[in-house]
Coordinates of C-alpha atoms in Angstrom, one line a residue:
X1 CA -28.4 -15.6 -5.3
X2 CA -31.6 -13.5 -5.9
X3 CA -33.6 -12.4 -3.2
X4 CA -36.6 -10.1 -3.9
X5 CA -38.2 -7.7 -1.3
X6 CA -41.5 -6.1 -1.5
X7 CA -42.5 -3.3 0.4
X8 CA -39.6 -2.3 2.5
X9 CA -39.3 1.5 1.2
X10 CA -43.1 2.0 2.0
X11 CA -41.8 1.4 6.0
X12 CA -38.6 3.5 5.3
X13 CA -40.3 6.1 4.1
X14 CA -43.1 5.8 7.2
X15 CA -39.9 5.8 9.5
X16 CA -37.8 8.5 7.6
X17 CA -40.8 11.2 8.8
X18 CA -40.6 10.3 12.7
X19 CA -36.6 10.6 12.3
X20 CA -36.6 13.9 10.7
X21 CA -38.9 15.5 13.0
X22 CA -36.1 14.3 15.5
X23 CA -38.9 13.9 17.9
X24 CA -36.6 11.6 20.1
X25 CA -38.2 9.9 23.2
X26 CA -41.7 11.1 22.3
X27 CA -41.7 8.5 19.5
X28 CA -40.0 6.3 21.3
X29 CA -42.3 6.1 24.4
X30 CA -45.1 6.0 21.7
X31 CA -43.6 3.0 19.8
X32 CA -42.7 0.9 23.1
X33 CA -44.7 -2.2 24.5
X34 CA -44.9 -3.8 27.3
X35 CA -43.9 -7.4 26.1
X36 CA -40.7 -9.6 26.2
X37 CA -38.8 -9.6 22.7
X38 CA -39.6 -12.6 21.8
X39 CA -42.4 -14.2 18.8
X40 CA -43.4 -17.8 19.7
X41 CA -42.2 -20.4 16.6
X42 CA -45.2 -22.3 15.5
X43 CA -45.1 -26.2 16.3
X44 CA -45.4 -26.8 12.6
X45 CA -42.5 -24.3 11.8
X46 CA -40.3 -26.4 14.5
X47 CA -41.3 -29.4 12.4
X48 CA -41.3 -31.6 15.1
X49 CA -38.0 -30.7 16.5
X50 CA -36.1 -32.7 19.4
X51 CA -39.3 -33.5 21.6
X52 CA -39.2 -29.6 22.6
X53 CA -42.1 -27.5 23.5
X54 CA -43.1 -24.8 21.2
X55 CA -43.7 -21.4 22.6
X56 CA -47.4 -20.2 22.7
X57 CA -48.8 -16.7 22.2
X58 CA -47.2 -13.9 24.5
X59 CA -48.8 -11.1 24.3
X60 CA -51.7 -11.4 27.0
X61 CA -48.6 -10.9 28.9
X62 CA -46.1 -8.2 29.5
X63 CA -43.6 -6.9 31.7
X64 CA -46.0 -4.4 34.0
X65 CA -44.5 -1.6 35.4
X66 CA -41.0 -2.7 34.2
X67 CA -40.4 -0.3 31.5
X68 CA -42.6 2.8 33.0
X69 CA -40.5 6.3 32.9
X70 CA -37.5 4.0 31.3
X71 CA -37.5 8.0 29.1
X72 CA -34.7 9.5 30.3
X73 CA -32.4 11.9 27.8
X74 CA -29.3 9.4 26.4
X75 CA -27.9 12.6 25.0
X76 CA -27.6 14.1 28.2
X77 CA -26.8 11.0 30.7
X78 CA -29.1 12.5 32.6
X79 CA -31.4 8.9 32.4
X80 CA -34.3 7.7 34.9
X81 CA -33.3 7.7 38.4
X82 CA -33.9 5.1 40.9
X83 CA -36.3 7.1 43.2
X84 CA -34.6 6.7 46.8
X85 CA -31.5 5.7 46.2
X86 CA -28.1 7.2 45.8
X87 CA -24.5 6.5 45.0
X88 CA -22.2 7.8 47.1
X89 CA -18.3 8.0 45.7
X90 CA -15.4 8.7 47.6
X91 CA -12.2 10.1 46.8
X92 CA -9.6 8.0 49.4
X93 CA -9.9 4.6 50.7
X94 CA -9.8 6.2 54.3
X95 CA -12.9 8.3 53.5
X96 CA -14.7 5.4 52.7
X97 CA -13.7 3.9 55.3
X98 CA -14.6 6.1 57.3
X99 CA -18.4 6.3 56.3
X100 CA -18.9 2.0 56.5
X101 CA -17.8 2.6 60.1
X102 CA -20.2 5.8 61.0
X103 CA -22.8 5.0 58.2
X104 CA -26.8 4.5 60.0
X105 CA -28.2 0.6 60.1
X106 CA -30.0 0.1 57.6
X107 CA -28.6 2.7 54.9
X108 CA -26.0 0.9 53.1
X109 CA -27.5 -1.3 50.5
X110 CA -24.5 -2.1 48.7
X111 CA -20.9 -1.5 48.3
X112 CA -17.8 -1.8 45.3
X113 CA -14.6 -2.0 47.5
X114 CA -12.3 -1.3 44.6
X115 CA -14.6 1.5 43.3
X116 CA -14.9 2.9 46.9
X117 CA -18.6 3.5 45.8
X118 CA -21.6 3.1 47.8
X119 CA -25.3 2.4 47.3
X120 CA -27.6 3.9 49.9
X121 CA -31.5 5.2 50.6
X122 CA -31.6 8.2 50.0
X123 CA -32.9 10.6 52.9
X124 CA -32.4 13.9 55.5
X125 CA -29.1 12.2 57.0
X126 CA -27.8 12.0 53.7
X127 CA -28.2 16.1 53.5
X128 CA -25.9 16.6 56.6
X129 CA -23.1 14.4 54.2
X130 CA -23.3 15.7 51.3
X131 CA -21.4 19.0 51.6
X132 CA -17.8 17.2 52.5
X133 CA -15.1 17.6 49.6
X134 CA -14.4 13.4 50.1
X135 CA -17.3 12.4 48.8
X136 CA -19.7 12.6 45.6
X137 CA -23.2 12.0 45.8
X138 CA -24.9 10.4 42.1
X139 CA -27.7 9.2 40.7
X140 CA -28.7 5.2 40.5
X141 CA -30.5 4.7 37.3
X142 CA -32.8 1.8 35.6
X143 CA -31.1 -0.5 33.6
X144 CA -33.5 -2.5 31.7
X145 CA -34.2 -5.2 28.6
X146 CA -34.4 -2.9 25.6
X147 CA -38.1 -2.9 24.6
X148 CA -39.1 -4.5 21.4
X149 CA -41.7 -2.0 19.0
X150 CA -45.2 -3.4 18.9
X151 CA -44.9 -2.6 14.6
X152 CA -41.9 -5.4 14.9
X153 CA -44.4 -8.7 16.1
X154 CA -47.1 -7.3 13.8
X155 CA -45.4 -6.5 10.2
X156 CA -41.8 -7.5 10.6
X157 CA -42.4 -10.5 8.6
X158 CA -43.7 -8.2 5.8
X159 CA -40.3 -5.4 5.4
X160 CA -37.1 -8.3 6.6
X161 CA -35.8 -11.7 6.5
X162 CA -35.9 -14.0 9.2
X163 CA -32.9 -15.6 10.6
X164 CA -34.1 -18.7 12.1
X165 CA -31.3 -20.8 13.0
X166 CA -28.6 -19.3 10.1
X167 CA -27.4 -16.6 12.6
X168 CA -24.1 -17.8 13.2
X169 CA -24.2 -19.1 9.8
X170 CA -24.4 -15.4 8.4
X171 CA -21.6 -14.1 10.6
X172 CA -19.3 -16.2 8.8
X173 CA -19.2 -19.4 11.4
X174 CA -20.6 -22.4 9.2
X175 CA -18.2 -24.7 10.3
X176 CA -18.6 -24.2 14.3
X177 CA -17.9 -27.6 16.3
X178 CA -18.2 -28.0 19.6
X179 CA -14.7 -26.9 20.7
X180 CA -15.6 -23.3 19.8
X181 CA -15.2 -21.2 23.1
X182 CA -13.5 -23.6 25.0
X183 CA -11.5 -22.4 27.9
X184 CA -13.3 -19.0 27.5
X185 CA -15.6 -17.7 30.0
X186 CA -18.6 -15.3 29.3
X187 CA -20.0 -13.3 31.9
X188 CA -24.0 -12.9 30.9
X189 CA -25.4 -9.8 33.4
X190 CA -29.2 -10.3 32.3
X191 CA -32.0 -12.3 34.5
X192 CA -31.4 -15.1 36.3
X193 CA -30.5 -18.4 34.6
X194 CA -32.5 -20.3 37.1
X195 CA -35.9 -18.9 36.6
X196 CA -39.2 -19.3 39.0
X197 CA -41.7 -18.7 35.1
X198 CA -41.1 -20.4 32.1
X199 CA -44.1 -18.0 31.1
X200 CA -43.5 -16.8 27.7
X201 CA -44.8 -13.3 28.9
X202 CA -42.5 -12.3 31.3
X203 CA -38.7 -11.6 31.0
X204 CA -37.5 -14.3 33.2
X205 CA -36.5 -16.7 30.3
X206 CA -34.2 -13.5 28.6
X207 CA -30.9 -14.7 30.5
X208 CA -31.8 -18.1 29.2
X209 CA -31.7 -17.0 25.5
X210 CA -29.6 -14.7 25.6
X211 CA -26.9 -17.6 27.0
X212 CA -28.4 -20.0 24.2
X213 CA -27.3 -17.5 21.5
X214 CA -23.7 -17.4 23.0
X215 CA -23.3 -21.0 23.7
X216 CA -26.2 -22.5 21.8
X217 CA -28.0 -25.9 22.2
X218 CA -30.9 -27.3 21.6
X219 CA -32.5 -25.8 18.1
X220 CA -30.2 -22.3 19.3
X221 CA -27.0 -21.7 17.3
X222 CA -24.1 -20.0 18.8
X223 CA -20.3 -19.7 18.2
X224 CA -18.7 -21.0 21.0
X225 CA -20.6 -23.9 22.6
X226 CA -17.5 -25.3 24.5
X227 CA -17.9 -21.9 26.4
X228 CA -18.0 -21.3 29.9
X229 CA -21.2 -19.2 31.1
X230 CA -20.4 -17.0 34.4
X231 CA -24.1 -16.2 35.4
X232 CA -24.5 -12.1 36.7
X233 CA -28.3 -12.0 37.7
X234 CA -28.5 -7.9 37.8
X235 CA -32.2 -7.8 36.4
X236 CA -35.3 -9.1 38.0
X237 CA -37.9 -10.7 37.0
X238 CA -39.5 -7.8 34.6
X239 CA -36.2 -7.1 33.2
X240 CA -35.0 -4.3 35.1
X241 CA -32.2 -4.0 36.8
X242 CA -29.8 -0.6 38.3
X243 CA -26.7 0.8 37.5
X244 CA -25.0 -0.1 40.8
X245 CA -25.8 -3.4 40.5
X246 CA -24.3 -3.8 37.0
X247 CA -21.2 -2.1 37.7
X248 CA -20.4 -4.4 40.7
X249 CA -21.0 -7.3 38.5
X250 CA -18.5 -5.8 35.8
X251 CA -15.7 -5.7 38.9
X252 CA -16.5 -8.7 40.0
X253 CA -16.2 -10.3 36.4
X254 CA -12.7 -9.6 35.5
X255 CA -12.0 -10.5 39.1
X256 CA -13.5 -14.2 38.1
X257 CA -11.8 -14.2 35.2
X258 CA -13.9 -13.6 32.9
X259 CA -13.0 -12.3 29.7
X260 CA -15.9 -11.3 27.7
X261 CA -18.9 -9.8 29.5
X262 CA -22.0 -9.5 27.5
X263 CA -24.7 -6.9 28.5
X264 CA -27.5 -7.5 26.6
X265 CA -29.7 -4.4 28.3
X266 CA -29.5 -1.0 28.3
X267 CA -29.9 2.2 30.3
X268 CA -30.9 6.1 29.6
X269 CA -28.2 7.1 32.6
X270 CA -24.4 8.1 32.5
X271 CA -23.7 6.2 35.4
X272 CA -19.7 7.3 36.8
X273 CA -19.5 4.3 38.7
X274 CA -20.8 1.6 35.4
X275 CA -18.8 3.8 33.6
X276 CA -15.7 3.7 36.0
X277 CA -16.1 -0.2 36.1
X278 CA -16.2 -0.9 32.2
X279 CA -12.6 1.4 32.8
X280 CA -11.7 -1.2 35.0
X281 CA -13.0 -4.0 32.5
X282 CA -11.1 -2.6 29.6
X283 CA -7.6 -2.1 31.8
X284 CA -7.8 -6.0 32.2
X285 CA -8.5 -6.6 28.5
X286 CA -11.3 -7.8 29.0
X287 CA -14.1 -7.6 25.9
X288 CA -17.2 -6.0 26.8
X289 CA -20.4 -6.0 24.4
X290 CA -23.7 -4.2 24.5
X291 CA -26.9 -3.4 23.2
X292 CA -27.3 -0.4 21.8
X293 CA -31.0 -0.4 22.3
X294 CA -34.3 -0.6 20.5
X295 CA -35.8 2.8 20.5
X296 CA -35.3 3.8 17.1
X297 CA -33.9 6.9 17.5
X298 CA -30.4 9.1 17.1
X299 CA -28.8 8.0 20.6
X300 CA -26.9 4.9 21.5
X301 CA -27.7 3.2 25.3
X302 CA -25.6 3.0 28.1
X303 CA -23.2 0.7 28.3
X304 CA -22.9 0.2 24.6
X305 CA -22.1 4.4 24.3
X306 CA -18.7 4.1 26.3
X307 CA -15.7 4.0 24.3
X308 CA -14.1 0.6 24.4
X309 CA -17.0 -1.1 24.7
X310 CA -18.3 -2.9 21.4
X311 CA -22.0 -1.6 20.7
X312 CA -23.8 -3.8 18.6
X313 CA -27.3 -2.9 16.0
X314 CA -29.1 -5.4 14.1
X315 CA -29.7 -6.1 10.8
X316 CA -32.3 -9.2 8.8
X317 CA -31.2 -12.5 7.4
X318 CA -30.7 -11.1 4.2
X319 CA -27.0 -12.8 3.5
X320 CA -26.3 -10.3 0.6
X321 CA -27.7 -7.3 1.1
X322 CA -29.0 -6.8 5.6
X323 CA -31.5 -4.8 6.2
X324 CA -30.8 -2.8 9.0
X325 CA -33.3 -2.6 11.5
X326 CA -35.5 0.5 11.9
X327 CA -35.6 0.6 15.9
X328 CA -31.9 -0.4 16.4
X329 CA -30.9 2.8 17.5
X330 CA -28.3 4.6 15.5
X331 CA -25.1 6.9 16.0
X332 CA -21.6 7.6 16.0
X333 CA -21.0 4.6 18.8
X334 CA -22.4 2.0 17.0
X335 CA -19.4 -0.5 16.1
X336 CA -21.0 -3.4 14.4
X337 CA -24.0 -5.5 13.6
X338 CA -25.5 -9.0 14.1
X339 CA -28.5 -10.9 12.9
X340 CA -31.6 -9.1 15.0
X341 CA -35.1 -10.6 13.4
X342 CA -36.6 -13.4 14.7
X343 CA -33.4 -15.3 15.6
X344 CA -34.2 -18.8 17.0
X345 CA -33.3 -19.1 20.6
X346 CA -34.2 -21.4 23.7
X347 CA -36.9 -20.5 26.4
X348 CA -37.6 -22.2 29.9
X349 CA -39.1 -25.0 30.5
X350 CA -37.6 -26.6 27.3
X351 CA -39.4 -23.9 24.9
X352 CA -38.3 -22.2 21.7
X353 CA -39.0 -19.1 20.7
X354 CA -37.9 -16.4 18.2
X355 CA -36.0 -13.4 19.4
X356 CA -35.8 -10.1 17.9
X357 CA -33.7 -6.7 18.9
X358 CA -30.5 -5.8 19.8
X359 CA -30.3 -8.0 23.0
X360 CA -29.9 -11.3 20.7
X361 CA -27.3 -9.2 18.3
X362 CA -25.2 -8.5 21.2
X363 CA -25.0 -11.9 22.6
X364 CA -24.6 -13.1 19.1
X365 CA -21.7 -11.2 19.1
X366 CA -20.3 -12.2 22.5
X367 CA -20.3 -16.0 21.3
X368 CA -18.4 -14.7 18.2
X369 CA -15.3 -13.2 20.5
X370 CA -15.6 -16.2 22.3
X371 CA -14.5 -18.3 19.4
X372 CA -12.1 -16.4 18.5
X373 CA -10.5 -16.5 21.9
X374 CA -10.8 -20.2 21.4
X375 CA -8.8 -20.7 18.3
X376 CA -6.1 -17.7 19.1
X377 CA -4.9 -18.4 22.8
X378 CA -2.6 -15.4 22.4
X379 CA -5.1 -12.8 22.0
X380 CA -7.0 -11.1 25.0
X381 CA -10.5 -10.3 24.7
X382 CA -10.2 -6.6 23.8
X383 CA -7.5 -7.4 21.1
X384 CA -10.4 -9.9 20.2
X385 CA -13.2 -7.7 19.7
X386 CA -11.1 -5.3 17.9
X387 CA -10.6 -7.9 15.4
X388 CA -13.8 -8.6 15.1
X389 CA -14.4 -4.7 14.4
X390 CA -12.1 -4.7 11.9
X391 CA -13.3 -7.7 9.6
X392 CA -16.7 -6.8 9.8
X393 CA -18.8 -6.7 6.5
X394 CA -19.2 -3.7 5.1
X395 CA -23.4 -3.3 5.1
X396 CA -25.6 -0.2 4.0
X397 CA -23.8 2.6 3.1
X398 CA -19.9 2.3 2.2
X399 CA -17.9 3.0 4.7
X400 CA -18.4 3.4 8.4
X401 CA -22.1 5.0 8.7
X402 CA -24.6 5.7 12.0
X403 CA -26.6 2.7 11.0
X404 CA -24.4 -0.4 11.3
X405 CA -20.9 1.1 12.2
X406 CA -18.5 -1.1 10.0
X407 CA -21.2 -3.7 9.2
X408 CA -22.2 -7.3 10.2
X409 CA -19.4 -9.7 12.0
X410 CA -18.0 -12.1 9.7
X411 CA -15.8 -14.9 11.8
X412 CA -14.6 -16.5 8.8
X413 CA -12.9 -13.3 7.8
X414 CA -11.4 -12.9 11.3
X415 CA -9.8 -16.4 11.0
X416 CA -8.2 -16.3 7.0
X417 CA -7.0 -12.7 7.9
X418 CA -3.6 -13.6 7.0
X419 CA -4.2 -16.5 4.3
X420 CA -2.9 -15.1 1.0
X421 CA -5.1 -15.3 -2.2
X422 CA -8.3 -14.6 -1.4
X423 CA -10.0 -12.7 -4.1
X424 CA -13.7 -11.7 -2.9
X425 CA -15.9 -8.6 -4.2
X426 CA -19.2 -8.6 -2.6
X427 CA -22.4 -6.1 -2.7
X428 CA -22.7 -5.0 0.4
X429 CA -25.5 -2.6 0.2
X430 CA -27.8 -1.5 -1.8
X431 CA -29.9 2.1 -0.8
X432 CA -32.9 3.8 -2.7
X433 CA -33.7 7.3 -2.2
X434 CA -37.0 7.9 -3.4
X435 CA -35.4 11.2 -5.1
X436 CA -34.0 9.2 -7.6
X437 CA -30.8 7.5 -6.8
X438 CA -29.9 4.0 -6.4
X439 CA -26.3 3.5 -4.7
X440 CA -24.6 0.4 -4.4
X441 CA -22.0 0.1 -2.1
X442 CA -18.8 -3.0 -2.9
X443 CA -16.4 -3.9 -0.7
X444 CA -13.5 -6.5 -1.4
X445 CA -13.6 -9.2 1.5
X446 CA -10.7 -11.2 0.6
X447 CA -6.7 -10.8 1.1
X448 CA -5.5 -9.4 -1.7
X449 CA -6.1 -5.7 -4.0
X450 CA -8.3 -6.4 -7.0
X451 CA -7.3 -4.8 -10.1
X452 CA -10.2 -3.4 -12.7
X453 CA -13.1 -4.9 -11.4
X454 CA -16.5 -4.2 -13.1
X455 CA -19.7 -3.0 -11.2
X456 CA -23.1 -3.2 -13.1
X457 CA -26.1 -1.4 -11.7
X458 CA -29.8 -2.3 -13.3
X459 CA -32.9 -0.2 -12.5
X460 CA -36.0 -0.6 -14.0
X461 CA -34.3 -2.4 -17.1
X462 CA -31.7 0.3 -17.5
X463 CA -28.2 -1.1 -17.3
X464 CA -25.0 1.0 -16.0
X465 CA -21.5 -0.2 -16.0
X466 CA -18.9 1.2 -13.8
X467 CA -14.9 0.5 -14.0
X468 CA -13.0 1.4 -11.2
X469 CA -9.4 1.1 -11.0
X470 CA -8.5 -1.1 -8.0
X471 CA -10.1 -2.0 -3.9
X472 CA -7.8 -2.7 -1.8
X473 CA -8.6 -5.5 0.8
X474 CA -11.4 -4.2 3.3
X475 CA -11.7 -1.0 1.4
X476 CA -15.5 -0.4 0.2
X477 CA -16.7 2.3 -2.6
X478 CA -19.9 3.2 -4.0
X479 CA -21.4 4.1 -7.2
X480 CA -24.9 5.9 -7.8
X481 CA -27.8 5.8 -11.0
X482 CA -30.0 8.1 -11.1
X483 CA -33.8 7.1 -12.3
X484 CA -37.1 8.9 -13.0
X485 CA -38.6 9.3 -9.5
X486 CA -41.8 10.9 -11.2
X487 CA -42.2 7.4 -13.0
X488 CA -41.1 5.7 -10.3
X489 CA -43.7 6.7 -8.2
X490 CA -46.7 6.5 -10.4
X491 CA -45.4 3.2 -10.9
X492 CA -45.1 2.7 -7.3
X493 CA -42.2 0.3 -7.3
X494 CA -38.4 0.7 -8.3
X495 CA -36.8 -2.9 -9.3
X496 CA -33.0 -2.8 -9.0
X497 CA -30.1 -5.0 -9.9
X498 CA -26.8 -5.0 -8.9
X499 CA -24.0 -7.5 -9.7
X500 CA -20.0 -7.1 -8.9
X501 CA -17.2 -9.0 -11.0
X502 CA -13.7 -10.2 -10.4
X503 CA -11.7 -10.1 -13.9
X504 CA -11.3 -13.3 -15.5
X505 CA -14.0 -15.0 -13.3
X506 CA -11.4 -15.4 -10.1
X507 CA -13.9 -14.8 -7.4
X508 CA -13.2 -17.3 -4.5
X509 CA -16.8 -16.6 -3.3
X510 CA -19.4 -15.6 -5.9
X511 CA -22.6 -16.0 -3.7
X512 CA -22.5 -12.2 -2.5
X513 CA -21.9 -11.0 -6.2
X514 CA -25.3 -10.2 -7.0
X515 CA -28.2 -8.9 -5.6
X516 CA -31.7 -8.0 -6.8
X517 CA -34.6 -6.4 -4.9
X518 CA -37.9 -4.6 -5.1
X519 CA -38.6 -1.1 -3.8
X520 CA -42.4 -0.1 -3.5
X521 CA -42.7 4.0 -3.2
X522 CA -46.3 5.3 -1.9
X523 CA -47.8 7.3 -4.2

């Protein structure tokens, strides 16, 4: 299939500047908006669909002091603290102990017994305490809905693809029925699922869609509808929420038996005690998925930066070729990617609306673990995830890359793992540097190694055959042309073609075998 796009390397080439200047947070703040990530779907574009609502125009609303100083350094852990409070840690259950008993009224806000931590006000008593070798005194920071870029609402539809209601459709789950999920329970930690606003500009309704793109329903897809949602209400009303709070959720979780929890937020903090709990999450084999975050930049949020837990970018609705998204944030953590661009999802008071960002991917993701837990009883959720990990599709660059780890989930992949004679070569990315280099990246999707397949490169008319000797199954490669970037950009457009094949025409799945696109380059 042939899908043409105009106009995405003028905005890669716009973001490419702000990333090399590597002026982090600065950009970041400057790019951020005070708005829930969602666009309201048209009545007209709902064509008339199930008697529900459609969502109206959000942005005379906002979150209002939600997101303020949500800057802190993700490099460093060193995050935005929760001014007042503190987490105390203690190093023997008699210590801690020790401190319920002689604690002042009124200090103790919260507690993890089996973390032996402690969240208190902060204040000159705390000084007298905080010398003893039993006890560590940390920081409680902001955890918070990633923040959507105001570019996204008002050109997104110009550089990507929508997803609509294809997004578990493009992670390889056509056939889901309603069994998917069943006997698996999710743990959503987002806003409550019982909100006082169905206002469309607020975050109250982000628990709600985030639980529709696990478990779907109404015009919402998601992979495991027979799923069981275990509701964590650790942010407010704005969307913010704190790193104490999250990590007793996480305990108390596994401890309900849960067995994926799905963290569609983020935070700027290295919190020991969220990071201590996801330790405790992973020892039970439990899955855990988060957002890396929205901020377009080199650094991957908290909880999604932890090893073990599955961080998860976004990418368009192109099927062949996904467009990574420019403000999913990028970096060595980042396992995989999910449809992120206006994904359809429900709203409060029987709305619709379209959600874009990593918060959707990750619970997108979440549904997908789901089903597999479904259909494989003898997997945990861990052993799940891993799976999922490891039969992603390759997208972008070959290989593992910053961008979109090892590439978009694929469930079908996951589930015909071991079913013999599958032959499938697909594009799987196709990059333009404005230099003058095309590079296609292949990757072999099926079961079995694929003797002499042929790759053929066009750009700008000019045809390039390459030959090269085998792929094994999951292996990815990538060939480059070269073109006339002087031409090119007086031109001000690159066209590019590129087309895989199988010898002797065995391709079990020939709809990812070609691709063919439109570069503008700015003059």
């Amino acid at each position: 299939m042939t899908y043409l796009r105009y106009g995405l390397w003028g905005l890669a080439l716009l973001l490419g500047l702000w990333w090399a200047m590597d002026r982090g947070e600065v950009d970041a703040n400057r790019m951020k908006q005070k708005e829930p990530e969602v666009r309201p779907i048209s009545k007209a574009k709902l064509d008339g669909a199930m008697g529900l609502e459609a969502g109206k125009d959000s942005r005379k609303g906002g979150s209002g002091k939600a997101k303020e100083g949500f800057d802190g350094s993700m490099e460093t852990g060193s995050g935005d603290e929760i001014p007042g409070q503190k987490i105390l840690r203690f190093k023997n259950r008699a210590a801690y102990e020790r401190f319920l008993k002689g604690a002042p009224a009124g200090m103790v806000l919260g507690q993890i017994d089996g973390l032996r931590a402690v969240q208190v006000r902060d204040g000159e008593w705390l000084k007298s305490m905080a010398n003893t070798s039993e006890m560590e005194v940390g920081k409680n920071y902001y955890v918070a809905v990633p923040e959507l870029p105001a570019e996204v609402k008002a050109m997104g539809d110009a550089f990507y693809r929508g997803v609509g209601r294809d997004a578990v459709k493009l992670m390889g789950g056509e056939g889901v029925t309603s069994d998917w999920g069943k006997g698996v329970t999710v743990a959503l930690m987002d806003t409550s699922l019982s909100p006082k606003s169905v206002d469309l500009g607020s975050e109250e309704g982000h628990g709600i869609a985030m639980a529709s793109l696990i478990t779907g329903g109404g015009l919402a897809q998601g992979a495991a509808p027979g799923a069981t949602i275990l509701e964590y209400a650790v942010l407010d009303g704005v969307g913010r929420g704190d790193s104490f709070t999250l990590a007793k959720a996480i305990y108390a979780a596994v401890d309900q038996g849960a067995k994926v929890i799905n963290m569609s937020l983020g935070s700027t903090g290295d919190s020991s005690v969220v990071r201590d709990a996801v330790a405790y999450a992973l020892s039970k084999d439990v899955a855990l998925v988060a957002a890396t975050g929205n901020e377009a930049i080199n650094r991957v949020a908290y909880p999604a930066a932890y090893d073990g837990v599955v961080a998860v970018g976004s990418v368009d609705g192109d099927p062949v070729n996904a467009q990574h998204l420019y403000f999913s944030n990028r970096g060595a953590a980042v396992d995989v990617v999910a449809p992120g661009f206006a994904v359809v999802a429900n709203w409060p008071g029987g709305k619709m609306v379209e959600v874009s960002g990593t918060s959707g991917s990750t619970a997108l993701v979440s549904g997908a673990i789901a089903a597999i837990l479904s259909k494989e009883r003898n997997l945990t959720g861990k052993q799940a995830a891993e799976l999922l990990i490891r039969y992603a599709n390759d997208t972008g660059f070959a290989g593992v890359d910053d961008e979109t780890g090892r590439g978009m989930v694929n469930l079908q992949r996951v589930f015909e793992r071991n079913q013999r004679g599958i032959t499938d070569l697909a594009i799987a990315g196709v990059k333009l540097d404005p230099a003058g280099k095309v590079t296609v990246a292949v990757q072999n999707r099926g079961t079995e190694t694929v003797n002499s397949p042929t790759i053929e490169i066009t750009v700008n008319g000019a045809t390039r055959k390459f030959y090269p000797g085998s792929l094994a199954p999951n292996q990815s490669m990538a060939e480059s042309v070269q073109f006339d970037a002087a031409r090119a950009k007086q031109e001000g457009s690159v066209f590019v073609g590129a087309n895989v094949e199988v010898p002797r025409g065995s391709d079990t799945r020939n709809r990812n075998d070609m691709w063919t696109g439109g570069f503008t380059i700015s003059k």
